[in-house]
Amino acid sequence: MLRLLVIHGPNLQMLGARQPTVYGRTTLTQINQLLQAEAQRLNVSLTILQSNHEGDIVEAIGRARGRYAGILINPAAYTHTSVAIRDAIEGAALPTVEVHLSNIAAREPFRHTSLIAPVAVGQVSGFGVASYRLGLQALAAVVARRPAARRVDKSRAGR
Ligand code: DQA
């Protein structure tokens, strides 16, 4: 089964209570439950982490190579500031999908730039909790298409 890493960035532990008009009332625990249910349906396994610390996120991405087939990340505020997370994703060379609950292009000008987008396979932004589900579906489709992932699947299936 393909393994994917899900990373939630800073302040997302406050979802549910944090600016509900922008981010909705769904908690991070509920988002993680939804992701696990979708992962089961897609036949992939997820490791999920949340951190408020840029260095922890950089290290998690650095360790992901060889362990995970891809990364789903909501870099939160680091989207707009972190060259370090951008470089970690580029260095890990794992397919990465960027997600945002809110439509960052429709918000304050400082949110319009994503340093992560150029090193991501793609970005899903503005669909609330559905951004995560759509992002996971997109990532699962991308990793399933990769030759290395197919080889792993075949050997596991004994073909
Ligand atoms: C966010 C958008 C970011 O601009 C913001 O800093 C967040 C959440 C989103 O999911 O909409 O913390 O990534």
mmCIF file with all atom_site columns, C-alpha atoms and ligand atoms in Angstrom:
data_model
loop_
_atom_site.group_PDB
_atom_site.id
_atom_site.type_symbol
_atom_site.label_atom_id
_atom_site.label_alt_id
_atom_site.label_comp_id
_atom_site.label_asym_id
_atom_site.label_entity_id
_atom_site.label_seq_id
_atom_site.pdbx_PDB_ins_code
_atom_site.Cartn_x
_atom_site.Cartn_y
_atom_site.Cartn_z
_atom_site.occupancy
_atom_site.B_iso_or_equiv
_atom_site.pdbx_formal_charge
_atom_site.auth_seq_id
_atom_site.auth_comp_id
_atom_site.auth_asym_id
_atom_site.auth_atom_id
_atom_site.pdbx_PDB_model_num
ATOM   1   C CA . MET A 1 1   ? 0.000   0.000   0.000   1.00 0.00 ? 1   MET A CA 1
ATOM   2   C CA . LEU A 1 2   ? 1.351   3.446   -0.862  1.00 0.00 ? 2   LEU A CA 1
ATOM   3   C CA . ARG A 1 3   ? 2.302   5.585   2.120   1.00 0.00 ? 3   ARG A CA 1
ATOM   4   C CA . LEU A 1 4   ? 1.680   9.330   2.097   1.00 0.00 ? 4   LEU A CA 1
ATOM   5   C CA . LEU A 1 5   ? 2.749   12.017  4.568   1.00 0.00 ? 5   LEU A CA 1
ATOM   6   C CA . VAL A 1 6   ? 0.265   14.736  5.559   1.00 0.00 ? 6   VAL A CA 1
ATOM   7   C CA . ILE A 1 7   ? 1.665   17.914  7.122   1.00 0.00 ? 7   ILE A CA 1
ATOM   8   C CA . HIS A 1 8   ? -0.405  20.651  8.758   1.00 0.00 ? 8   HIS A CA 1
ATOM   9   C CA . GLY A 1 9   ? 1.483   23.882  9.423   1.00 0.00 ? 9   GLY A CA 1
ATOM   10  C CA . PRO A 1 10  ? 1.242   26.536  12.128  1.00 0.00 ? 10  PRO A CA 1
ATOM   11  C CA . ASN A 1 11  ? -1.981  27.484  13.897  1.00 0.00 ? 11  ASN A CA 1
ATOM   12  C CA . LEU A 1 12  ? -3.990  24.739  12.232  1.00 0.00 ? 12  LEU A CA 1
ATOM   13  C CA . GLN A 1 13  ? -4.331  23.017  15.626  1.00 0.00 ? 13  GLN A CA 1
ATOM   14  C CA . MET A 1 14  ? -6.793  25.842  16.372  1.00 0.00 ? 14  MET A CA 1
ATOM   15  C CA . LEU A 1 15  ? -9.147  24.974  13.519  1.00 0.00 ? 15  LEU A CA 1
ATOM   16  C CA . GLY A 1 16  ? -12.752 24.929  14.627  1.00 0.00 ? 16  GLY A CA 1
ATOM   17  C CA . ALA A 1 17  ? -12.226 27.936  16.891  1.00 0.00 ? 17  ALA A CA 1
ATOM   18  C CA . ARG A 1 18  ? -9.887  30.003  14.693  1.00 0.00 ? 18  ARG A CA 1
ATOM   19  C CA . GLN A 1 19  ? -11.619 32.601  12.481  1.00 0.00 ? 19  GLN A CA 1
ATOM   20  C CA . PRO A 1 20  ? -14.544 30.284  11.650  1.00 0.00 ? 20  PRO A CA 1
ATOM   21  C CA . THR A 1 21  ? -15.844 32.678  8.997   1.00 0.00 ? 21  THR A CA 1
ATOM   22  C CA . VAL A 1 22  ? -12.593 32.113  7.083   1.00 0.00 ? 22  VAL A CA 1
ATOM   23  C CA . TYR A 1 23  ? -11.656 28.537  8.011   1.00 0.00 ? 23  TYR A CA 1
ATOM   24  C CA . GLY A 1 24  ? -14.978 26.943  9.009   1.00 0.00 ? 24  GLY A CA 1
ATOM   25  C CA . ARG A 1 25  ? -15.918 25.085  12.178  1.00 0.00 ? 25  ARG A CA 1
ATOM   26  C CA . THR A 1 26  ? -14.327 21.731  11.417  1.00 0.00 ? 26  THR A CA 1
ATOM   27  C CA . THR A 1 27  ? -11.560 20.832  13.869  1.00 0.00 ? 27  THR A CA 1
ATOM   28  C CA . LEU A 1 28  ? -8.186  19.428  12.875  1.00 0.00 ? 28  LEU A CA 1
ATOM   29  C CA . THR A 1 29  ? -9.131  16.105  14.469  1.00 0.00 ? 29  THR A CA 1
ATOM   30  C CA . GLN A 1 30  ? -12.223 15.954  12.257  1.00 0.00 ? 30  GLN A CA 1
ATOM   31  C CA . ILE A 1 31  ? -10.172 16.841  9.155   1.00 0.00 ? 31  ILE A CA 1
ATOM   32  C CA . ASN A 1 32  ? -7.753  14.035  10.009  1.00 0.00 ? 32  ASN A CA 1
ATOM   33  C CA . GLN A 1 33  ? -10.650 11.575  10.412  1.00 0.00 ? 33  GLN A CA 1
ATOM   34  C CA . LEU A 1 34  ? -11.994 12.632  7.030   1.00 0.00 ? 34  LEU A CA 1
ATOM   35  C CA . LEU A 1 35  ? -8.532  12.177  5.475   1.00 0.00 ? 35  LEU A CA 1
ATOM   36  C CA . GLN A 1 36  ? -8.127  8.716   6.999   1.00 0.00 ? 36  GLN A CA 1
ATOM   37  C CA . ALA A 1 37  ? -11.545 7.662   5.665   1.00 0.00 ? 37  ALA A CA 1
ATOM   38  C CA . GLU A 1 38  ? -10.670 8.954   2.196   1.00 0.00 ? 38  GLU A CA 1
ATOM   39  C CA . ALA A 1 39  ? -7.261  7.236   2.371   1.00 0.00 ? 39  ALA A CA 1
ATOM   40  C CA . GLN A 1 40  ? -8.966  3.910   3.095   1.00 0.00 ? 40  GLN A CA 1
ATOM   41  C CA . ARG A 1 41  ? -11.194 4.397   0.068   1.00 0.00 ? 41  ARG A CA 1
ATOM   42  C CA . LEU A 1 42  ? -8.138  5.221   -2.087  1.00 0.00 ? 42  LEU A CA 1
ATOM   43  C CA . ASN A 1 43  ? -6.137  2.308   -0.642  1.00 0.00 ? 43  ASN A CA 1
ATOM   44  C CA . VAL A 1 44  ? -3.268  4.463   0.627   1.00 0.00 ? 44  VAL A CA 1
ATOM   45  C CA . SER A 1 45  ? -1.962  4.845   4.169   1.00 0.00 ? 45  SER A CA 1
ATOM   46  C CA . LEU A 1 46  ? -1.380  8.199   5.875   1.00 0.00 ? 46  LEU A CA 1
ATOM   47  C CA . THR A 1 47  ? 0.975   9.489   8.520   1.00 0.00 ? 47  THR A CA 1
ATOM   48  C CA . ILE A 1 48  ? -0.342  12.838  9.730   1.00 0.00 ? 48  ILE A CA 1
ATOM   49  C CA . LEU A 1 49  ? 1.520   15.517  11.675  1.00 0.00 ? 49  LEU A CA 1
ATOM   50  C CA . GLN A 1 50  ? 0.928   19.128  12.702  1.00 0.00 ? 50  GLN A CA 1
ATOM   51  C CA . SER A 1 51  ? 3.672   21.524  13.748  1.00 0.00 ? 51  SER A CA 1
ATOM   52  C CA . ASN A 1 52  ? 3.998   25.193  14.572  1.00 0.00 ? 52  ASN A CA 1
ATOM   53  C CA . HIS A 1 53  ? 7.763   25.007  14.002  1.00 0.00 ? 53  HIS A CA 1
ATOM   54  C CA . GLU A 1 54  ? 9.362   25.557  10.636  1.00 0.00 ? 54  GLU A CA 1
ATOM   55  C CA . GLY A 1 55  ? 12.410  23.409  11.462  1.00 0.00 ? 55  GLY A CA 1
ATOM   56  C CA . ASP A 1 56  ? 10.253  20.442  12.488  1.00 0.00 ? 56  ASP A CA 1
ATOM   57  C CA . ILE A 1 57  ? 8.436   20.619  9.173   1.00 0.00 ? 57  ILE A CA 1
ATOM   58  C CA . VAL A 1 58  ? 11.733  20.880  7.256   1.00 0.00 ? 58  VAL A CA 1
ATOM   59  C CA . GLU A 1 59  ? 13.063  17.809  9.092   1.00 0.00 ? 59  GLU A CA 1
ATOM   60  C CA . ALA A 1 60  ? 9.887   15.795  8.526   1.00 0.00 ? 60  ALA A CA 1
ATOM   61  C CA . ILE A 1 61  ? 10.107  16.505  4.798   1.00 0.00 ? 61  ILE A CA 1
ATOM   62  C CA . GLY A 1 62  ? 13.809  15.608  4.777   1.00 0.00 ? 62  GLY A CA 1
ATOM   63  C CA . ARG A 1 63  ? 13.098  12.255  6.439   1.00 0.00 ? 63  ARG A CA 1
ATOM   64  C CA . ALA A 1 64  ? 10.219  11.486  4.053   1.00 0.00 ? 64  ALA A CA 1
ATOM   65  C CA . ARG A 1 65  ? 12.382  10.452  1.108   1.00 0.00 ? 65  ARG A CA 1
ATOM   66  C CA . GLY A 1 66  ? 12.367  6.667   0.765   1.00 0.00 ? 66  GLY A CA 1
ATOM   67  C CA . ARG A 1 67  ? 9.602   6.321   3.356   1.00 0.00 ? 67  ARG A CA 1
ATOM   68  C CA . TYR A 1 68  ? 6.670   8.000   1.644   1.00 0.00 ? 68  TYR A CA 1
ATOM   69  C CA . ALA A 1 69  ? 5.473   8.146   -1.936  1.00 0.00 ? 69  ALA A CA 1
ATOM   70  C CA . GLY A 1 70  ? 4.209   11.721  -1.650  1.00 0.00 ? 70  GLY A CA 1
ATOM   71  C CA . ILE A 1 71  ? 3.337   14.645  0.586   1.00 0.00 ? 71  ILE A CA 1
ATOM   72  C CA . LEU A 1 72  ? 0.079   16.519  1.171   1.00 0.00 ? 72  LEU A CA 1
ATOM   73  C CA . ILE A 1 73  ? 0.814   19.809  2.909   1.00 0.00 ? 73  ILE A CA 1
ATOM   74  C CA . ASN A 1 74  ? -1.050  22.827  4.198   1.00 0.00 ? 74  ASN A CA 1
ATOM   75  C CA . PRO A 1 75  ? 1.971   25.008  4.990   1.00 0.00 ? 75  PRO A CA 1
ATOM   76  C CA . ALA A 1 76  ? -0.379  27.657  6.485   1.00 0.00 ? 76  ALA A CA 1
ATOM   77  C CA . ALA A 1 77  ? 1.480   30.949  7.111   1.00 0.00 ? 77  ALA A CA 1
ATOM   78  C CA . TYR A 1 78  ? 4.793   29.366  6.020   1.00 0.00 ? 78  TYR A CA 1
ATOM   79  C CA . THR A 1 79  ? 3.308   29.195  2.520   1.00 0.00 ? 79  THR A CA 1
ATOM   80  C CA . HIS A 1 80  ? 4.124   32.853  2.128   1.00 0.00 ? 80  HIS A CA 1
ATOM   81  C CA . THR A 1 81  ? 7.466   33.027  3.939   1.00 0.00 ? 81  THR A CA 1
ATOM   82  C CA . SER A 1 82  ? 9.401   29.778  4.041   1.00 0.00 ? 82  SER A CA 1
ATOM   83  C CA . VAL A 1 83  ? 12.254  29.304  1.611   1.00 0.00 ? 83  VAL A CA 1
ATOM   84  C CA . ALA A 1 84  ? 13.394  26.474  3.924   1.00 0.00 ? 84  ALA A CA 1
ATOM   85  C CA . ILE A 1 85  ? 10.185  24.439  3.452   1.00 0.00 ? 85  ILE A CA 1
ATOM   86  C CA . ARG A 1 86  ? 10.236  25.172  -0.259  1.00 0.00 ? 86  ARG A CA 1
ATOM   87  C CA . ASP A 1 87  ? 13.835  23.925  -0.526  1.00 0.00 ? 87  ASP A CA 1
ATOM   88  C CA . ALA A 1 88  ? 13.048  20.827  1.584   1.00 0.00 ? 88  ALA A CA 1
ATOM   89  C CA . ILE A 1 89  ? 10.243  19.868  -0.794  1.00 0.00 ? 89  ILE A CA 1
ATOM   90  C CA . GLU A 1 90  ? 12.425  20.444  -3.822  1.00 0.00 ? 90  GLU A CA 1
ATOM   91  C CA . GLY A 1 91  ? 15.259  18.449  -2.228  1.00 0.00 ? 91  GLY A CA 1
ATOM   92  C CA . ALA A 1 92  ? 13.062  15.529  -1.207  1.00 0.00 ? 92  ALA A CA 1
ATOM   93  C CA . ALA A 1 93  ? 11.836  15.303  -4.811  1.00 0.00 ? 93  ALA A CA 1
ATOM   94  C CA . LEU A 1 94  ? 8.581   13.672  -3.724  1.00 0.00 ? 94  LEU A CA 1
ATOM   95  C CA . PRO A 1 95  ? 5.319   14.627  -5.436  1.00 0.00 ? 95  PRO A CA 1
ATOM   96  C CA . THR A 1 96  ? 3.769   17.242  -3.173  1.00 0.00 ? 96  THR A CA 1
ATOM   97  C CA . VAL A 1 97  ? 0.282   18.715  -3.252  1.00 0.00 ? 97  VAL A CA 1
ATOM   98  C CA . GLU A 1 98  ? -0.347  22.050  -1.500  1.00 0.00 ? 98  GLU A CA 1
ATOM   99  C CA . VAL A 1 99  ? -3.750  22.664  0.055   1.00 0.00 ? 99  VAL A CA 1
ATOM   100 C CA . HIS A 1 100 ? -5.485  25.627  1.661   1.00 0.00 ? 100 HIS A CA 1
ATOM   101 C CA . LEU A 1 101 ? -8.892  25.853  3.257   1.00 0.00 ? 101 LEU A CA 1
ATOM   102 C CA . SER A 1 102 ? -9.336  29.473  2.189   1.00 0.00 ? 102 SER A CA 1
ATOM   103 C CA . ASN A 1 103 ? -8.817  30.924  -1.284  1.00 0.00 ? 103 ASN A CA 1
ATOM   104 C CA . ILE A 1 104 ? -5.453  32.577  -0.708  1.00 0.00 ? 104 ILE A CA 1
ATOM   105 C CA . ALA A 1 105 ? -5.685  34.431  -4.034  1.00 0.00 ? 105 ALA A CA 1
ATOM   106 C CA . ALA A 1 106 ? -8.822  36.233  -2.841  1.00 0.00 ? 106 ALA A CA 1
ATOM   107 C CA . ARG A 1 107 ? -7.362  37.380  0.502   1.00 0.00 ? 107 ARG A CA 1
ATOM   108 C CA . GLU A 1 108 ? -4.775  39.956  1.603   1.00 0.00 ? 108 GLU A CA 1
ATOM   109 C CA . PRO A 1 109 ? -2.019  40.647  -0.983  1.00 0.00 ? 109 PRO A CA 1
ATOM   110 C CA . PHE A 1 110 ? 0.671   39.042  1.232   1.00 0.00 ? 110 PHE A CA 1
ATOM   111 C CA . ARG A 1 111 ? -1.188  35.717  0.883   1.00 0.00 ? 111 ARG A CA 1
ATOM   112 C CA . HIS A 1 112 ? -1.226  35.847  -2.907  1.00 0.00 ? 112 HIS A CA 1
ATOM   113 C CA . THR A 1 113 ? 2.330   34.558  -3.180  1.00 0.00 ? 113 THR A CA 1
ATOM   114 C CA . SER A 1 114 ? 3.038   30.921  -2.402  1.00 0.00 ? 114 SER A CA 1
ATOM   115 C CA . LEU A 1 115 ? 6.726   30.027  -2.203  1.00 0.00 ? 115 LEU A CA 1
ATOM   116 C CA . ILE A 1 116 ? 5.611   26.380  -2.172  1.00 0.00 ? 116 ILE A CA 1
ATOM   117 C CA . ALA A 1 117 ? 3.512   26.348  -5.368  1.00 0.00 ? 117 ALA A CA 1
ATOM   118 C CA . PRO A 1 118 ? 6.477   26.267  -7.799  1.00 0.00 ? 118 PRO A CA 1
ATOM   119 C CA . VAL A 1 119 ? 7.805   23.043  -6.216  1.00 0.00 ? 119 VAL A CA 1
ATOM   120 C CA . ALA A 1 120 ? 4.386   21.404  -5.774  1.00 0.00 ? 120 ALA A CA 1
ATOM   121 C CA . VAL A 1 121 ? 2.638   19.212  -8.319  1.00 0.00 ? 121 VAL A CA 1
ATOM   122 C CA . GLY A 1 122 ? -0.370  21.480  -7.814  1.00 0.00 ? 122 GLY A CA 1
ATOM   123 C CA . GLN A 1 123 ? -2.395  23.522  -5.368  1.00 0.00 ? 123 GLN A CA 1
ATOM   124 C CA . VAL A 1 124 ? -5.991  23.170  -4.122  1.00 0.00 ? 124 VAL A CA 1
ATOM   125 C CA . SER A 1 125 ? -7.213  26.361  -2.466  1.00 0.00 ? 125 SER A CA 1
ATOM   126 C CA . GLY A 1 126 ? -10.547 27.749  -1.372  1.00 0.00 ? 126 GLY A CA 1
ATOM   127 C CA . PHE A 1 127 ? -12.795 24.729  -0.904  1.00 0.00 ? 127 PHE A CA 1
ATOM   128 C CA . GLY A 1 128 ? -12.679 24.499  2.873   1.00 0.00 ? 128 GLY A CA 1
ATOM   129 C CA . VAL A 1 129 ? -12.307 20.973  4.190   1.00 0.00 ? 129 VAL A CA 1
ATOM   130 C CA . ALA A 1 130 ? -12.907 19.656  0.656   1.00 0.00 ? 130 ALA A CA 1
ATOM   131 C CA . SER A 1 131 ? -9.522  21.152  -0.342  1.00 0.00 ? 131 SER A CA 1
ATOM   132 C CA . TYR A 1 132 ? -7.901  18.402  1.727   1.00 0.00 ? 132 TYR A CA 1
ATOM   133 C CA . ARG A 1 133 ? -10.044 15.638  0.230   1.00 0.00 ? 133 ARG A CA 1
ATOM   134 C CA . LEU A 1 134 ? -9.473  16.883  -3.334  1.00 0.00 ? 134 LEU A CA 1
ATOM   135 C CA . GLY A 1 135 ? -5.768  17.321  -2.636  1.00 0.00 ? 135 GLY A CA 1
ATOM   136 C CA . LEU A 1 136 ? -5.477  13.771  -1.314  1.00 0.00 ? 136 LEU A CA 1
ATOM   137 C CA . GLN A 1 137 ? -7.315  12.397  -4.347  1.00 0.00 ? 137 GLN A CA 1
ATOM   138 C CA . ALA A 1 138 ? -4.973  14.324  -6.666  1.00 0.00 ? 138 ALA A CA 1
ATOM   139 C CA . LEU A 1 139 ? -1.866  13.151  -4.810  1.00 0.00 ? 139 LEU A CA 1
ATOM   140 C CA . ALA A 1 140 ? -3.006  9.508   -4.794  1.00 0.00 ? 140 ALA A CA 1
ATOM   141 C CA . ALA A 1 141 ? -3.593  9.704   -8.551  1.00 0.00 ? 141 ALA A CA 1
ATOM   142 C CA . VAL A 1 142 ? -0.167  11.253  -9.168  1.00 0.00 ? 142 VAL A CA 1
ATOM   143 C CA . VAL A 1 143 ? 1.774   8.718   -7.075  1.00 0.00 ? 143 VAL A CA 1
ATOM   144 C CA . ALA A 1 144 ? -0.142  5.792   -8.590  1.00 0.00 ? 144 ALA A CA 1
ATOM   145 C CA . ARG A 1 145 ? 0.980   6.914   -12.045 1.00 0.00 ? 145 ARG A CA 1
ATOM   146 C CA . ARG A 1 146 ? 4.680   6.952   -11.074 1.00 0.00 ? 146 ARG A CA 1
ATOM   147 C CA . PRO A 1 147 ? 6.673   3.949   -12.362 1.00 0.00 ? 147 PRO A CA 1
ATOM   148 C CA . ALA A 1 148 ? 8.433   3.366   -8.996  1.00 0.00 ? 148 ALA A CA 1
ATOM   149 C CA . ALA A 1 149 ? 5.095   3.276   -7.173  1.00 0.00 ? 149 ALA A CA 1
ATOM   150 C CA . ARG A 1 150 ? 3.714   0.767   -9.648  1.00 0.00 ? 150 ARG A CA 1
ATOM   151 C CA . ARG A 1 151 ? 6.755   -1.475  -9.160  1.00 0.00 ? 151 ARG A CA 1
ATOM   152 C CA . VAL A 1 152 ? 6.221   -1.474  -5.385  1.00 0.00 ? 152 VAL A CA 1
ATOM   153 C CA . ASP A 1 153 ? 2.544   -2.306  -5.871  1.00 0.00 ? 153 ASP A CA 1
ATOM   154 C CA . LYS A 1 154 ? 3.335   -5.214  -8.210  1.00 0.00 ? 154 LYS A CA 1
ATOM   155 C CA . SER A 1 155 ? 5.938   -6.795  -5.926  1.00 0.00 ? 155 SER A CA 1
ATOM   156 C CA . ARG A 1 156 ? 3.594   -6.520  -2.951  1.00 0.00 ? 156 ARG A CA 1
ATOM   157 C CA . ALA A 1 157 ? 0.821   -8.144  -4.954  1.00 0.00 ? 157 ALA A CA 1
ATOM   158 C CA . GLY A 1 158 ? 3.167   -11.022 -5.835  1.00 0.00 ? 158 GLY A CA 1
ATOM   159 C CA . ARG A 1 159 ? 2.780   -10.466 -9.552  1.00 0.00 ? 159 ARG A CA 1
HETATM 160 C C1 . DQA B 2 .   ? -4.186  28.747  5.083   1.00 0.00 ? 1   DQA B C1 1
HETATM 161 C C2 . DQA B 2 .   ? -3.999  30.112  4.422   1.00 0.00 ? 1   DQA B C2 1
HETATM 162 C C3 . DQA B 2 .   ? -2.770  30.828  4.975   1.00 0.00 ? 1   DQA B C3 1
HETATM 163 O O1 . DQA B 2 .   ? -2.626  32.110  4.348   1.00 0.00 ? 1   DQA B O1 1
HETATM 164 C C4 . DQA B 2 .   ? -2.916  31.035  6.462   1.00 0.00 ? 1   DQA B C4 1
HETATM 165 O O2 . DQA B 2 .   ? -1.738  31.623  6.991   1.00 0.00 ? 1   DQA B O2 1
HETATM 166 C C5 . DQA B 2 .   ? -3.287  29.788  7.197   1.00 0.00 ? 1   DQA B C5 1
HETATM 167 C C6 . DQA B 2 .   ? -4.223  28.850  6.595   1.00 0.00 ? 1   DQA B C6 1
HETATM 168 C C7 . DQA B 2 .   ? -5.488  28.038  4.637   1.00 0.00 ? 1   DQA B C7 1
HETATM 169 O O3 . DQA B 2 .   ? -5.597  26.837  4.845   1.00 0.00 ? 1   DQA B O3 1
HETATM 170 O O4 . DQA B 2 .   ? -6.386  28.703  4.115   1.00 0.00 ? 1   DQA B O4 1
HETATM 171 O O5 . DQA B 2 .   ? -2.861  29.594  8.338   1.00 0.00 ? 1   DQA B O5 1
HETATM 172 O O6 . DQA B 2 .   ? -3.094  27.897  4.700   1.00 0.00 ? 1   DQA B O6 1
#
